[in-house]
PDB file of C-alpha atoms in Angstrom:
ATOM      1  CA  UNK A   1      48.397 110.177   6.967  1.00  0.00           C
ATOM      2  CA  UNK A   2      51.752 108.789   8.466  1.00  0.00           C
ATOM      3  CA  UNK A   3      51.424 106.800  11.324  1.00  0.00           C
ATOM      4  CA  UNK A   4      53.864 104.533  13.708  1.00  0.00           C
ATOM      5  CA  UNK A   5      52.187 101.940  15.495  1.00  0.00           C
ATOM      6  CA  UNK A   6      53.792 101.248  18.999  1.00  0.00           C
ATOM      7  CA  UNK A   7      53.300  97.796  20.459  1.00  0.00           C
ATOM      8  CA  UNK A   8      54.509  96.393  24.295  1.00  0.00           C
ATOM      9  CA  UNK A   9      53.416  93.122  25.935  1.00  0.00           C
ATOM     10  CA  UNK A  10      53.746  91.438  29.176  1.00  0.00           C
ATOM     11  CA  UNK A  11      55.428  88.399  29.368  1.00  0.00           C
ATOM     12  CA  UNK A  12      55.227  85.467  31.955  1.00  0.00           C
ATOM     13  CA  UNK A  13      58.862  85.685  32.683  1.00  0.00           C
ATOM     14  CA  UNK A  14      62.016  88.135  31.553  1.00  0.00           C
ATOM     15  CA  UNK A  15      63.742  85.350  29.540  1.00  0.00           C
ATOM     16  CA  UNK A  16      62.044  85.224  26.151  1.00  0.00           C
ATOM     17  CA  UNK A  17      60.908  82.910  24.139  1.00  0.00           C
ATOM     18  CA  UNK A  18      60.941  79.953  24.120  1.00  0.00           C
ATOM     19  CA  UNK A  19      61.440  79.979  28.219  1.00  0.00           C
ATOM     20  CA  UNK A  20      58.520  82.338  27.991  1.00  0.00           C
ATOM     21  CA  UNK A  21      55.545  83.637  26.358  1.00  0.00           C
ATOM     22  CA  UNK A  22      53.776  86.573  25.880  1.00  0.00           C
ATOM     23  CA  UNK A  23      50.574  87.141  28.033  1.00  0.00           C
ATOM     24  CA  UNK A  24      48.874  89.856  26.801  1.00  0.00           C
ATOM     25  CA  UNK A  25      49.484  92.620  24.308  1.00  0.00           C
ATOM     26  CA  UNK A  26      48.691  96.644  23.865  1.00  0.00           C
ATOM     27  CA  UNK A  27      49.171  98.657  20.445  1.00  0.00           C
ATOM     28  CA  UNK A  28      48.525 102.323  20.072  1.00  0.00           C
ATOM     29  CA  UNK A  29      48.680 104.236  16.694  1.00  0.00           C
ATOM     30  CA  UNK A  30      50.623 107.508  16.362  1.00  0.00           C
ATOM     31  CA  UNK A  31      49.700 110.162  13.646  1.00  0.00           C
ATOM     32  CA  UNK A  32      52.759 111.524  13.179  1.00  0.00           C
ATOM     33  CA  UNK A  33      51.065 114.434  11.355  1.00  0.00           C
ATOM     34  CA  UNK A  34      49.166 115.806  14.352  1.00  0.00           C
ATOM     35  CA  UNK A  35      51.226 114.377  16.761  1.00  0.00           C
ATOM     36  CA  UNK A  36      48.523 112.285  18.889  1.00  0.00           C
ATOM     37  CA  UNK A  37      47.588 108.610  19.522  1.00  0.00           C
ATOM     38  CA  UNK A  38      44.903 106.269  19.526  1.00  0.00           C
ATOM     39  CA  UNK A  39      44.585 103.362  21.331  1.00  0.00           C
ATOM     40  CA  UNK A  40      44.107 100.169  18.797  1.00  0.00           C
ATOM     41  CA  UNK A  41      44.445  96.653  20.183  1.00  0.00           C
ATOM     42  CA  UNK A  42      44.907  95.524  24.143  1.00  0.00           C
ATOM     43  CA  UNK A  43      44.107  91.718  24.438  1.00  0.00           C
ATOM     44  CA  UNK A  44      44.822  89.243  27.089  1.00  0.00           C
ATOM     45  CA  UNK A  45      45.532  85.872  25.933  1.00  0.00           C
ATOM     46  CA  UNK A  46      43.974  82.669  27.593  1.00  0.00           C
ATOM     47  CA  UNK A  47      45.875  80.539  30.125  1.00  0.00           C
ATOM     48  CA  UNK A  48      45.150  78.636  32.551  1.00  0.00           C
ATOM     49  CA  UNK A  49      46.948  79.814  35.498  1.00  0.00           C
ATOM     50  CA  UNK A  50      47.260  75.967  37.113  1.00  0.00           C
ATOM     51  CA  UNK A  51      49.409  75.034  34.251  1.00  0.00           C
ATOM     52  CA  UNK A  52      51.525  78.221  34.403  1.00  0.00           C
ATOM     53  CA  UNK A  53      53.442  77.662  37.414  1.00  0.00           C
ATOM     54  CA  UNK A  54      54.212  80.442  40.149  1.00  0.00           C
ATOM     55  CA  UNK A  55      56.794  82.224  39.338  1.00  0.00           C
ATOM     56  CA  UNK A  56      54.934  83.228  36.179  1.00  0.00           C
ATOM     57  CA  UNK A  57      52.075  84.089  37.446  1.00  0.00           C
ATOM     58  CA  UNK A  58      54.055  85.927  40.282  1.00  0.00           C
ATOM     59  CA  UNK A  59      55.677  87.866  37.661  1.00  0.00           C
ATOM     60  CA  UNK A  60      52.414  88.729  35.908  1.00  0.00           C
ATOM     61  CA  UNK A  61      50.695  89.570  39.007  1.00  0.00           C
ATOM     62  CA  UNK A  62      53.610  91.809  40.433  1.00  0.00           C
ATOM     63  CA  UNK A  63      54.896  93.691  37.268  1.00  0.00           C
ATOM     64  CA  UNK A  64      52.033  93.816  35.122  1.00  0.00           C
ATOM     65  CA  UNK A  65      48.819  94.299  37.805  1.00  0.00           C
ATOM     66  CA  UNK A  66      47.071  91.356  35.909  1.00  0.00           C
ATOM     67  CA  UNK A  67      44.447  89.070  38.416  1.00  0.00           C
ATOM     68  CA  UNK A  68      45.556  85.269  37.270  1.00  0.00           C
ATOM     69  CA  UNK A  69      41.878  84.634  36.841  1.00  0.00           C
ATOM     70  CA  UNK A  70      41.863  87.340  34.240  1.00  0.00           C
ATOM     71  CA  UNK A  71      43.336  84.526  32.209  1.00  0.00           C
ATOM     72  CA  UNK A  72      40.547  82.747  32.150  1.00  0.00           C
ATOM     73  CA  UNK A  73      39.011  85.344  30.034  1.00  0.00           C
ATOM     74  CA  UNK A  74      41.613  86.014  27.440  1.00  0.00           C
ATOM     75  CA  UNK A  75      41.077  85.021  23.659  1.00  0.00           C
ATOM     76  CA  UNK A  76      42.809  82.160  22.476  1.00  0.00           C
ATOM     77  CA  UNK A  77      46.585  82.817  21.356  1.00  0.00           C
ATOM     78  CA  UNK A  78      45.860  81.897  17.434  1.00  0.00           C
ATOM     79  CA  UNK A  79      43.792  84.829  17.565  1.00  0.00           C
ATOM     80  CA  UNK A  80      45.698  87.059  19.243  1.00  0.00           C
ATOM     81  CA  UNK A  81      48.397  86.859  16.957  1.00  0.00           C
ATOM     82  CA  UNK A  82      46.286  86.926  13.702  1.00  0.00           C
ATOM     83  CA  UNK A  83      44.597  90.324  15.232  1.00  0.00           C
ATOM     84  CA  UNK A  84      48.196  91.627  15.648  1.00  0.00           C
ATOM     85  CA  UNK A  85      49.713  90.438  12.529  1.00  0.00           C
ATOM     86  CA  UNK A  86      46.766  91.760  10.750  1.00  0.00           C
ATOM     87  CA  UNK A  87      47.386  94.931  12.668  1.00  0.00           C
ATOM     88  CA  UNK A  88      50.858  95.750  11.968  1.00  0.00           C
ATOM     89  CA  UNK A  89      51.078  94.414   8.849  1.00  0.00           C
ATOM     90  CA  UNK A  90      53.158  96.918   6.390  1.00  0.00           C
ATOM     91  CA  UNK A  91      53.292  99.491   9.030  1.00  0.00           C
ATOM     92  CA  UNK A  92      56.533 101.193  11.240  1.00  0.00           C
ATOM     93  CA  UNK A  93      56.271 100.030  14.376  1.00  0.00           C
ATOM     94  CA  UNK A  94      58.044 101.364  17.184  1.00  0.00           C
ATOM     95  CA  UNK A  95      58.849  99.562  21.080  1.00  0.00           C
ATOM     96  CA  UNK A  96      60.579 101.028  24.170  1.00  0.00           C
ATOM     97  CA  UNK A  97      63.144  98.401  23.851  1.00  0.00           C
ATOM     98  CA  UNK A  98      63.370  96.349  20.737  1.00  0.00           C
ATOM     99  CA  UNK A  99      65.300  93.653  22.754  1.00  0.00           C
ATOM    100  CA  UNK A 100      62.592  93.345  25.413  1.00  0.00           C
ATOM    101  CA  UNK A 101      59.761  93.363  23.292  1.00  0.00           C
ATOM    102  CA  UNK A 102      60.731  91.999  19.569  1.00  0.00           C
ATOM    103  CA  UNK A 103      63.725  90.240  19.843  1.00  0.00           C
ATOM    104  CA  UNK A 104      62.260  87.756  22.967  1.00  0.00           C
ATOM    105  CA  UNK A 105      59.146  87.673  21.615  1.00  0.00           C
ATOM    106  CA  UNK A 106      57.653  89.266  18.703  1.00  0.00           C
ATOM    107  CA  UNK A 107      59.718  88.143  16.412  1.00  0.00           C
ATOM    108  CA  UNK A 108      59.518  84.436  17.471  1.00  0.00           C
ATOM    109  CA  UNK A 109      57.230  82.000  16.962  1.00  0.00           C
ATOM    110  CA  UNK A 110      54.115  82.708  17.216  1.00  0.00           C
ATOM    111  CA  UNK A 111      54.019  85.920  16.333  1.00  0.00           C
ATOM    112  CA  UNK A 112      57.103  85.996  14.002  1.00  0.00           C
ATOM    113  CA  UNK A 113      56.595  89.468  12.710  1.00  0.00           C
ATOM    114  CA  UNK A 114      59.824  89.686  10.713  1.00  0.00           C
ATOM    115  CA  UNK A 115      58.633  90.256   6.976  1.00  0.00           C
ATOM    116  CA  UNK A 116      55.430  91.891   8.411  1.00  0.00           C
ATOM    117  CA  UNK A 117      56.168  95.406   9.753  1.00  0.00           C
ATOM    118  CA  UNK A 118      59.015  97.706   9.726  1.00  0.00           C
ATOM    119  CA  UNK A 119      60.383  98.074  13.524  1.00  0.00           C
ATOM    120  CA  UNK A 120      61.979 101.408  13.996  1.00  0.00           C
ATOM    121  CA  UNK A 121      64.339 102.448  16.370  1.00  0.00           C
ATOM    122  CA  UNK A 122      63.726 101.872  20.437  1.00  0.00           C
ATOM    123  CA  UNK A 123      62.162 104.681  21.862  1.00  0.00           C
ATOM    124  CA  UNK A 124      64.180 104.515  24.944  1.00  0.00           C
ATOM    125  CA  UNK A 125      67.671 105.132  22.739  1.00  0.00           C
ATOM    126  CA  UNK A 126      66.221 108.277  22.116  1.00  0.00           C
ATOM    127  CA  UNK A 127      65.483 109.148  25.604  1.00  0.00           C
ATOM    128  CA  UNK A 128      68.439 111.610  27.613  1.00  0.00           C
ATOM    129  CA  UNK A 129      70.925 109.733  29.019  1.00  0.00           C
ATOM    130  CA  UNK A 130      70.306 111.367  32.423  1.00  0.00           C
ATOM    131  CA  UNK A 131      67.164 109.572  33.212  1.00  0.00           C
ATOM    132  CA  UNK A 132      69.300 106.614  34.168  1.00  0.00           C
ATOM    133  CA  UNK A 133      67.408 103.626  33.786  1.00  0.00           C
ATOM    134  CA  UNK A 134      67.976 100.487  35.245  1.00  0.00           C
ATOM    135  CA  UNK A 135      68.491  97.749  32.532  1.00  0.00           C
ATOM    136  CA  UNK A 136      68.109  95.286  35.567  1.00  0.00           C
ATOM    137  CA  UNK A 137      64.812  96.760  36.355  1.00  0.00           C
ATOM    138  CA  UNK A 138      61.219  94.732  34.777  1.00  0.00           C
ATOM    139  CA  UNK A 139      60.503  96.739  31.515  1.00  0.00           C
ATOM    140  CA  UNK A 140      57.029  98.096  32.627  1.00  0.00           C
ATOM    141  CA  UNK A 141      59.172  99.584  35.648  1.00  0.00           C
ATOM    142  CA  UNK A 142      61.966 101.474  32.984  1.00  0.00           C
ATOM    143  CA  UNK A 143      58.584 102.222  30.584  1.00  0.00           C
ATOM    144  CA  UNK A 144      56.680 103.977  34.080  1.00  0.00           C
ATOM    145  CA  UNK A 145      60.466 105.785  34.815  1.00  0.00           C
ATOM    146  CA  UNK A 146      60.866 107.383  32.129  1.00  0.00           C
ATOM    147  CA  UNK A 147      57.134 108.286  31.052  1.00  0.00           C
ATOM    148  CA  UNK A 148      57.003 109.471  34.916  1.00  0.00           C
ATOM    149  CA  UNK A 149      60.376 111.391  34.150  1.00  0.00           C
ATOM    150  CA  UNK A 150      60.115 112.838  30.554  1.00  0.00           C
ATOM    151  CA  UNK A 151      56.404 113.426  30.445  1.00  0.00           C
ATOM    152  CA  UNK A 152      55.241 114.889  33.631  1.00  0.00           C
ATOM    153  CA  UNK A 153      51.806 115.091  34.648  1.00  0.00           C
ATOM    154  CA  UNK A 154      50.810 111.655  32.998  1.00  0.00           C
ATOM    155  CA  UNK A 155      49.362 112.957  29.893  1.00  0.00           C
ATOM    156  CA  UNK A 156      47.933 109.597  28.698  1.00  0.00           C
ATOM    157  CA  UNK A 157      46.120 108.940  32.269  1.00  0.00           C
ATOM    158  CA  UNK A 158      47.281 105.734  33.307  1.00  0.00           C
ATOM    159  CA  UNK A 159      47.522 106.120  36.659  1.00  0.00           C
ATOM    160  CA  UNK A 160      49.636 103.662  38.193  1.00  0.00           C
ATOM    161  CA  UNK A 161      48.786 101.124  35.092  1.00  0.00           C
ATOM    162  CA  UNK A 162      51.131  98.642  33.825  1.00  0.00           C
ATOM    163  CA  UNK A 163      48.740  96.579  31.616  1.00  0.00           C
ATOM    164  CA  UNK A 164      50.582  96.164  27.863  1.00  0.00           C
ATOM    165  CA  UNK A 165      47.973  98.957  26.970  1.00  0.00           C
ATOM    166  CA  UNK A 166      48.869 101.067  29.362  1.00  0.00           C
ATOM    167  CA  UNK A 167      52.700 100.437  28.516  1.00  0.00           C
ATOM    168  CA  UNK A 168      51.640 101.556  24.500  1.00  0.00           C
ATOM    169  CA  UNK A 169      49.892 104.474  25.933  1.00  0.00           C
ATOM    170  CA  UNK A 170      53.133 105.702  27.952  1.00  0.00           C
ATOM    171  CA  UNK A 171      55.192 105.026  25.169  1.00  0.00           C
ATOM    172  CA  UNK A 172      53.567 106.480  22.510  1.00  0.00           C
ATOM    173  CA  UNK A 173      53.440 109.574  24.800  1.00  0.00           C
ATOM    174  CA  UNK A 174      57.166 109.415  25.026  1.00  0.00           C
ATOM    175  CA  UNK A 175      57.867 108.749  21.418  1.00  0.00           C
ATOM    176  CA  UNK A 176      55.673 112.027  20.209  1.00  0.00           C
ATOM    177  CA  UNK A 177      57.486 114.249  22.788  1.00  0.00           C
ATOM    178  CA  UNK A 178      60.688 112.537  21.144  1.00  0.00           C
ATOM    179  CA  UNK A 179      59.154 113.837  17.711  1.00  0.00           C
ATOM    180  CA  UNK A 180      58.153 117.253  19.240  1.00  0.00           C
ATOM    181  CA  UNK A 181      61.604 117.879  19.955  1.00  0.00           C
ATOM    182  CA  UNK A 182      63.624 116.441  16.776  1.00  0.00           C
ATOM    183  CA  UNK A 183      64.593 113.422  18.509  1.00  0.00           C
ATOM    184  CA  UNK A 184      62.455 110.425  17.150  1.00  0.00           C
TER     185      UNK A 184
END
């Protein structure tokens, strides 16, 4: 069986690392045989939101729909990122934008997933160039476009959900109709 795990996180801020850090993370696996997904891995990782400053939590709170208390209840980040590591580990993985989500986080430290996975192609350079996308807009916005856009009808059921699991669940929607037609 062939699979391409797609990963997306949520960030406290746009910037990258190190002027931010990833808040919580969603992974999906794609058969690429039979054309469907699963849903793997979507943590939250611990913070405490009086130490985060408001802007961040602002930005978690407006683009990604997460309660600050949630943060209470995340895991640790050292186990976080040694469930994902463990995770990805020798597989393809696939992002709707590799710059959003690998190059300003995922491959920094912590995470630092350069030797561990293959990371394919964005999704979203695949996508037609007449859904005109925003590049200014917050990734889970450009992510909800273009799922909203190219697969009507919201196939995976997420609603109005920007979580990082919901954001996996979009995009791995958007990558198999990408394979379905040739494109990904």
């Amino acid at each position: 069986m062939s699979s391409i795990y797609v990963v997306e996180v949520n960030a406290d801020g746009d910037k990258g690392y190190p002027d931010n850090s990833v808040a919580e993370v969603g992974i999906c696996r794609v058969d690429t045989e039979t054309l469907d997904y699963d849903s793997v891995y979507g943590e939250l990782i611990a913070g405490d939101p009086l130490d985060m400053g408001k802007t961040s939590l602002d930005n978690l709170t407006d683009n990604a729909g997460i309660d600050v208390r949630e943060l209470y209840l995340g895991l640790p980040e050292e186990e976080v990122v040694a469930d994902v590591r463990k995770i990805l580990k020798g597989q393809d993985v696939a992002c709707f934008d590799v710059r959003e989500t690998f190059m300003k986080y995922l491959l920094n430290i912590p995470w630092d997933l350069t030797k561990e996975a293959m990371i394919m192609p964005a999704v979203s350079i695949r996508l037609p160039g007449n859904l005109n996308l925003n590049r200014e807009d917050p990734i889970q916005n450009r992510i909800a476009a273009a799922y909203s856009a190219f697969c009507p009808g919201d196939p995976a059921e997420v609603g109005d959900g920007r979580r990082a699991l919901n954001l996996a669940q979009m995009t791995s929607e958007i990558l198999i109709k990408l394979r379905k037609e040739g494109r990904y």
